[in-house]
Amino acid sequence: MRLVLVGPPGAGKGTQAQFIASNLSIPKISTGDIFRANVSGGTELGKLAKEYMDRGDLVPDEVTIAMVRDRLSEDDARDGFLLDGFPRNVPQAEILKKMLAEFGVALDVVLELVVDEDEVVRRLAGRRTCGRCGRIWHVDFDDKKDDICDACGGSLYQRDDDKEETVRRRLEVYQEQTAPLVSFYAEEKILVGVDAAGPVEEVTRRAMEALAPHVG
Ligand code: ADP
Ligand code: AMP
């Protein structure tokens, strides 16, 4: 299964990606996670990406695409993968298509997580991430008062780009640059929409049901 998750920031892509990738036994590849690992590791890529991430803008395509090409060339992605956060605009989608064609494969499904903007803002405002295992939590919905990860005991942190003004910019960037992917993939006849409101487990159930006809 070669799968892409699309939806606004805060829709629950990272949250669902953890469960869907594990259910399907495919690697979860999140460009946001790779950029953040580079930022905390102080690499050249991280220094470059941070400038854009702090503003809520997209990291330039050239840099992002080279990074994804390297990652998709690794052995574990040969038989399938779940992409979270890539592609983020139509040029990235076109290049991904070409890149996969070079490998002799194609995307099977693009799963759109559909949720309204008020809910997305609520979700982003309370998002916490585990610095050790990367698991995503929410202060209210998961009742996280202690900032400790229930999965691994690591410390939770709030992402720098979840500040109010950056969130506003990221939502604009989504509407301007990423939302057009929905019609792009609808035309390719591989788009599947899922209602992403409601409890996490319920959304996972709907997502797995929507993916079932595509699982080989
Ligand atoms: P994205 O990767 O799309 O930006 P995340 O998966 O990081 O979104 O989720 C954003 C926030 O919303 C996190 O704090 C997460 O715990 C919370 N969240 C995700 N799915 C749900 C849900 N179905 N109900 C309530 N909160 C959710
Ligand atoms: P995310 O973790 O998906 O919310 O991404 C966090 C930030 O990383 C984004 O706001 C962008 O600055 C950057 N980023 C992640 N994926 C991409 C991408 N495909 N193209 C460009 N920038 C990206």
GROMACS .gro file of C-alpha atoms and ligand atoms in nm:
model
  266
    1MET     CA    1   0.000   0.000   0.000
    2ARG     CA    2   0.137   0.340  -0.103
    3LEU     CA    3  -0.068   0.595   0.081
    4VAL     CA    4  -0.072   0.972   0.132
    5LEU     CA    5  -0.256   1.154   0.413
    6VAL     CA    6  -0.380   1.503   0.334
    7GLY     CA    7  -0.571   1.754   0.544
    8PRO     CA    8  -0.517   2.086   0.722
    9PRO     CA    9  -0.264   2.123   1.003
   10GLY     CA   10  -0.428   1.979   1.313
   11ALA     CA   11  -0.662   1.745   1.122
   12GLY     CA   12  -0.499   1.448   1.295
   13LYS     CA   13  -0.266   1.324   1.019
   14GLY     CA   14   0.023   1.242   1.252
   15THR     CA   15  -0.212   1.084   1.507
   16GLN     CA   16  -0.385   0.864   1.251
   17ALA     CA   17  -0.058   0.791   1.066
   18GLN     CA   18   0.077   0.615   1.377
   19PHE     CA   19  -0.216   0.374   1.385
   20ILE     CA   20  -0.276   0.328   1.012
   21ALA     CA   21   0.091   0.261   0.936
   22SER     CA   22   0.111   0.013   1.219
   23ASN     CA   23  -0.214  -0.163   1.112
   24LEU     CA   24  -0.085  -0.193   0.754
   25SER     CA   25   0.277  -0.272   0.855
   26ILE     CA   26   0.420   0.007   0.640
   27PRO     CA   27   0.664   0.282   0.743
   28LYS     CA   28   0.521   0.620   0.833
   29ILE     CA   29   0.717   0.895   0.662
   30SER     CA   30   0.644   1.243   0.797
   31THR     CA   31   0.833   1.530   0.634
   32GLY     CA   32   0.750   1.751   0.935
   33ASP     CA   33   0.909   1.493   1.169
   34ILE     CA   34   1.220   1.466   0.950
   35PHE     CA   35   1.257   1.846   0.943
   36ARG     CA   36   1.209   1.868   1.322
   37ALA     CA   37   1.470   1.595   1.379
   38ASN     CA   38   1.712   1.798   1.165
   39VAL     CA   39   1.630   2.118   1.356
   40SER     CA   40   1.699   1.954   1.692
   41GLY     CA   41   2.010   1.783   1.554
   42GLY     CA   42   2.142   2.122   1.437
   43THR     CA   43   2.212   2.000   1.079
   44GLU     CA   44   2.248   2.237   0.781
   45LEU     CA   45   1.911   2.112   0.653
   46GLY     CA   46   1.760   2.186   0.994
   47LYS     CA   47   1.901   2.540   1.000
   48LEU     CA   48   1.757   2.610   0.658
   49ALA     CA   49   1.416   2.450   0.731
   50LYS     CA   50   1.372   2.623   1.068
   51GLU     CA   51   1.351   2.967   0.911
   52TYR     CA   52   1.049   2.861   0.702
   53MET     CA   53   0.887   2.646   0.971
   54ASP     CA   54   0.899   2.930   1.227
   55ARG     CA   55   0.708   3.152   0.986
   56GLY     CA   56   0.456   2.880   0.903
   57ASP     CA   57   0.571   2.871   0.541
   58LEU     CA   58   0.664   2.570   0.332
   59VAL     CA   59   1.029   2.471   0.310
   60PRO     CA   60   1.139   2.516  -0.056
   61ASP     CA   61   1.036   2.230  -0.285
   62GLU     CA   62   1.390   2.156  -0.402
   63VAL     CA   63   1.508   2.079  -0.049
   64THR     CA   64   1.193   1.890   0.051
   65ILE     CA   65   1.181   1.676  -0.262
   66ALA     CA   66   1.548   1.575  -0.234
   67MET     CA   67   1.484   1.470   0.126
   68VAL     CA   68   1.176   1.263   0.030
   69ARG     CA   69   1.361   1.101  -0.262
   70ASP     CA   70   1.634   0.985  -0.023
   71ARG     CA   71   1.384   0.852   0.227
   72LEU     CA   72   1.173   0.667  -0.033
   73SER     CA   73   1.489   0.506  -0.169
   74GLU     CA   74   1.547   0.326   0.161
   75ASP     CA   75   1.473  -0.047   0.171
   76ASP     CA   76   1.181  -0.031   0.414
   77ALA     CA   77   0.980   0.189   0.174
   78ARG     CA   78   1.017  -0.046  -0.122
   79ASP     CA   79   0.691  -0.235  -0.070
   80GLY     CA   80   0.477   0.046   0.067
   81PHE     CA   81   0.469   0.359   0.281
   82LEU     CA   82   0.242   0.616   0.436
   83LEU     CA   83   0.337   0.978   0.361
   84ASP     CA   84   0.225   1.236   0.618
   85GLY     CA   85   0.276   1.601   0.520
   86PHE     CA   86   0.403   1.536   0.169
   87PRO     CA   87   0.308   1.637  -0.095
   88ARG     CA   88   0.208   1.983   0.024
   89ASN     CA   89   0.147   2.152  -0.313
   90VAL     CA   90   0.074   2.053  -0.673
   91PRO     CA   91   0.437   2.073  -0.795
   92GLN     CA   92   0.542   1.832  -0.515
   93ALA     CA   93   0.255   1.598  -0.616
   94GLU     CA   94   0.366   1.603  -0.979
   95ILE     CA   95   0.725   1.527  -0.887
   96LEU     CA   96   0.618   1.249  -0.650
   97LYS     CA   97   0.424   1.089  -0.934
   98LYS     CA   98   0.731   1.102  -1.162
   99MET     CA   99   0.960   0.977  -0.887
  100LEU     CA  100   0.737   0.675  -0.816
  101ALA     CA  101   0.705   0.605  -1.190
  102GLU     CA  102   1.088   0.589  -1.203
  103PHE     CA  103   1.068   0.323  -0.930
  104GLY     CA  104   0.796   0.147  -1.140
  105VAL     CA  105   0.518   0.208  -0.886
  106ALA     CA  106   0.233   0.454  -0.814
  107LEU     CA  107   0.023   0.580  -0.524
  108ASP     CA  108  -0.275   0.359  -0.434
  109VAL     CA  109  -0.478   0.600  -0.222
  110VAL     CA  110  -0.479   0.957  -0.095
  111LEU     CA  111  -0.679   0.977   0.225
  112GLU     CA  112  -0.821   1.321   0.302
  113LEU     CA  113  -0.899   1.390   0.669
  114VAL     CA  114  -1.196   1.627   0.665
  115VAL     CA  115  -1.249   1.849   0.971
  116ASP     CA  116  -1.368   2.208   1.017
  117GLU     CA  117  -1.138   2.501   1.098
  118ASP     CA  118  -1.265   2.565   1.455
  119GLU     CA  119  -1.183   2.208   1.551
  120VAL     CA  120  -0.840   2.228   1.388
  121VAL     CA  121  -0.755   2.542   1.587
  122ARG     CA  122  -0.868   2.370   1.911
  123ARG     CA  123  -0.657   2.066   1.831
  124LEU     CA  124  -0.343   2.267   1.748
  125ALA     CA  125  -0.375   2.489   2.056
  126GLY     CA  126  -0.350   2.185   2.286
  127ARG     CA  127  -0.109   1.965   2.089
  128ARG     CA  128   0.184   1.814   2.278
  129THR     CA  129   0.445   1.579   2.132
  130CYS     CA  130   0.669   1.331   2.311
  131GLY     CA  131   1.034   1.427   2.273
  132ARG     CA  132   1.138   1.064   2.313
  133CYS     CA  133   0.895   0.846   2.109
  134GLY     CA  134   0.720   1.114   1.899
  135ARG     CA  135   0.369   1.015   2.010
  136ILE     CA  136   0.113   1.296   1.977
  137TRP     CA  137  -0.116   1.399   2.265
  138HIS     CA  138  -0.371   1.670   2.342
  139VAL     CA  139  -0.383   1.852   2.677
  140ASP     CA  140  -0.764   1.846   2.700
  141PHE     CA  141  -0.875   1.551   2.487
  142ASP     CA  142  -0.617   1.321   2.649
  143ASP     CA  143  -0.631   1.503   2.985
  144LYS     CA  144  -0.254   1.556   2.988
  145LYS     CA  145  -0.171   1.759   3.299
  146ASP     CA  146   0.170   1.621   3.379
  147ASP     CA  147   0.351   1.664   3.042
  148ILE     CA  148   0.472   1.303   3.062
  149CYS     CA  149   0.414   1.057   2.775
  150ASP     CA  150   0.189   0.769   2.886
  151ALA     CA  151   0.340   0.551   2.613
  152CYS     CA  152   0.712   0.578   2.703
  153GLY     CA  153   0.753   0.812   3.003
  154GLY     CA  154   0.931   1.079   2.792
  155SER     CA  155   0.869   1.454   2.835
  156LEU     CA  156   0.609   1.627   2.622
  157TYR     CA  157   0.679   1.957   2.443
  158GLN     CA  158   0.471   2.211   2.254
  159ARG     CA  159   0.577   2.271   1.894
  160ASP     CA  160   0.717   2.622   1.823
  161ASP     CA  161   0.490   2.654   1.520
  162ASP     CA  162   0.174   2.593   1.726
  163LYS     CA  163   0.182   2.959   1.842
  164GLU     CA  164  -0.134   3.145   1.743
  165GLU     CA  165   0.012   3.369   1.472
  166THR     CA  166   0.205   3.083   1.312
  167VAL     CA  167  -0.105   2.865   1.317
  168ARG     CA  168  -0.294   3.138   1.130
  169ARG     CA  169  -0.024   3.149   0.862
  170ARG     CA  170  -0.012   2.768   0.833
  171LEU     CA  171  -0.388   2.756   0.776
  172GLU     CA  172  -0.353   3.020   0.501
  173VAL     CA  173  -0.072   2.824   0.340
  174TYR     CA  174  -0.291   2.513   0.354
  175GLN     CA  175  -0.579   2.686   0.176
  176GLU     CA  176  -0.356   2.847  -0.085
  177GLN     CA  177  -0.110   2.569  -0.162
  178THR     CA  178  -0.221   2.233  -0.019
  179ALA     CA  179  -0.602   2.230  -0.060
  180PRO     CA  180  -0.567   2.219  -0.444
  181LEU     CA  181  -0.425   1.867  -0.399
  182VAL     CA  182  -0.777   1.747  -0.317
  183SER     CA  183  -0.899   1.813  -0.672
  184PHE     CA  184  -0.563   1.703  -0.816
  185TYR     CA  185  -0.604   1.357  -0.659
  186ALA     CA  186  -0.981   1.347  -0.725
  187GLU     CA  187  -0.894   1.379  -1.095
  188GLU     CA  188  -0.643   1.098  -1.056
  189LYS     CA  189  -0.931   0.894  -0.907
  190ILE     CA  190  -0.737   0.794  -0.596
  191LEU     CA  191  -0.888   1.039  -0.345
  192VAL     CA  192  -1.085   0.898  -0.050
  193GLY     CA  193  -1.239   1.140   0.204
  194VAL     CA  194  -1.289   1.052   0.569
  195ASP     CA  195  -1.479   1.247   0.834
  196ALA     CA  196  -1.205   1.324   1.091
  197ALA     CA  197  -1.433   1.467   1.363
  198GLY     CA  198  -1.493   1.261   1.676
  199PRO     CA  199  -1.271   1.039   1.891
  200VAL     CA  200  -0.932   0.924   1.760
  201GLU     CA  201  -1.027   0.552   1.760
  202GLU     CA  202  -1.347   0.626   1.571
  203VAL     CA  203  -1.152   0.816   1.301
  204THR     CA  204  -0.903   0.528   1.276
  205ARG     CA  205  -1.192   0.285   1.232
  206ARG     CA  206  -1.342   0.499   0.952
  207ALA     CA  207  -1.002   0.534   0.785
  208MET     CA  208  -0.935   0.158   0.792
  209GLU     CA  209  -1.282   0.092   0.653
  210ALA     CA  210  -1.224   0.341   0.371
  211LEU     CA  211  -0.886   0.181   0.294
  212ALA     CA  212  -1.012  -0.179   0.307
  213PRO     CA  213  -1.106  -0.202  -0.065
  214HIS     CA  214  -0.753  -0.087  -0.157
  215VAL     CA  215  -0.555  -0.323   0.065
  216GLY     CA  216  -0.400  -0.593  -0.154
  217ADP     P1  217  -0.164   1.697   1.204
  217ADP     O1  218  -0.056   1.593   1.192
  217ADP     O2  219  -0.271   1.679   1.099
  217ADP     O3  220  -0.112   1.837   1.210
  217ADP     P2  221  -0.198   1.589   1.473
  217ADP     O4  222  -0.214   1.443   1.448
  217ADP     O5  223  -0.067   1.635   1.526
  217ADP     O6  224  -0.240   1.672   1.341
  217ADP     O7  225  -0.315   1.631   1.572
  217ADP     C1  226  -0.327   1.765   1.621
  217ADP     C2  227  -0.378   1.762   1.766
  217ADP     O8  228  -0.512   1.713   1.768
  217ADP     C3  229  -0.299   1.671   1.859
  217ADP     O9  230  -0.291   1.733   1.986
  217ADP     C4  231  -0.384   1.543   1.866
  217ADP    O10  232  -0.368   1.478   1.992
  217ADP     C5  233  -0.524   1.599   1.853
  217ADP     N1  234  -0.616   1.508   1.783
  217ADP     C6  235  -0.590   1.432   1.673
  217ADP     N2  236  -0.699   1.361   1.637
  217ADP     C7  237  -0.797   1.396   1.726
  217ADP     C8  238  -0.934   1.358   1.744
  217ADP     N3  239  -0.994   1.271   1.662
  217ADP     N4  240  -1.002   1.415   1.846
  217ADP     C9  241  -0.943   1.503   1.927
  217ADP     N5  242  -0.815   1.543   1.918
  217ADP    C10  243  -0.742   1.489   1.818
  218AMP     P1  244   0.391   1.931   0.982
  218AMP     O1  245   0.465   1.854   1.087
  218AMP     O2  246   0.344   1.844   0.869
  218AMP     O3  247   0.281   2.017   1.040
  218AMP     O4  248   0.498   2.030   0.916
  218AMP     C1  249   0.561   2.131   0.992
  218AMP     C2  250   0.634   2.227   0.899
  218AMP     O5  251   0.737   2.158   0.827
  218AMP     C3  252   0.548   2.293   0.790
  218AMP     O6  253   0.478   2.406   0.838
  218AMP     C4  254   0.654   2.329   0.686
  218AMP     O7  255   0.728   2.444   0.724
  218AMP     C5  256   0.749   2.210   0.694
  218AMP     N1  257   0.707   2.103   0.599
  218AMP     C6  258   0.659   1.980   0.629
  218AMP     N2  259   0.631   1.910   0.518
  218AMP     C7  260   0.660   1.992   0.413
  218AMP     C8  261   0.651   1.980   0.272
  218AMP     N3  262   0.605   1.868   0.212
  218AMP     N4  263   0.689   2.085   0.195
  218AMP     C9  264   0.735   2.196   0.251
  218AMP     N5  265   0.745   2.216   0.384
  218AMP    C10  266   0.708   2.115   0.464
   0.00000   0.00000   0.00000
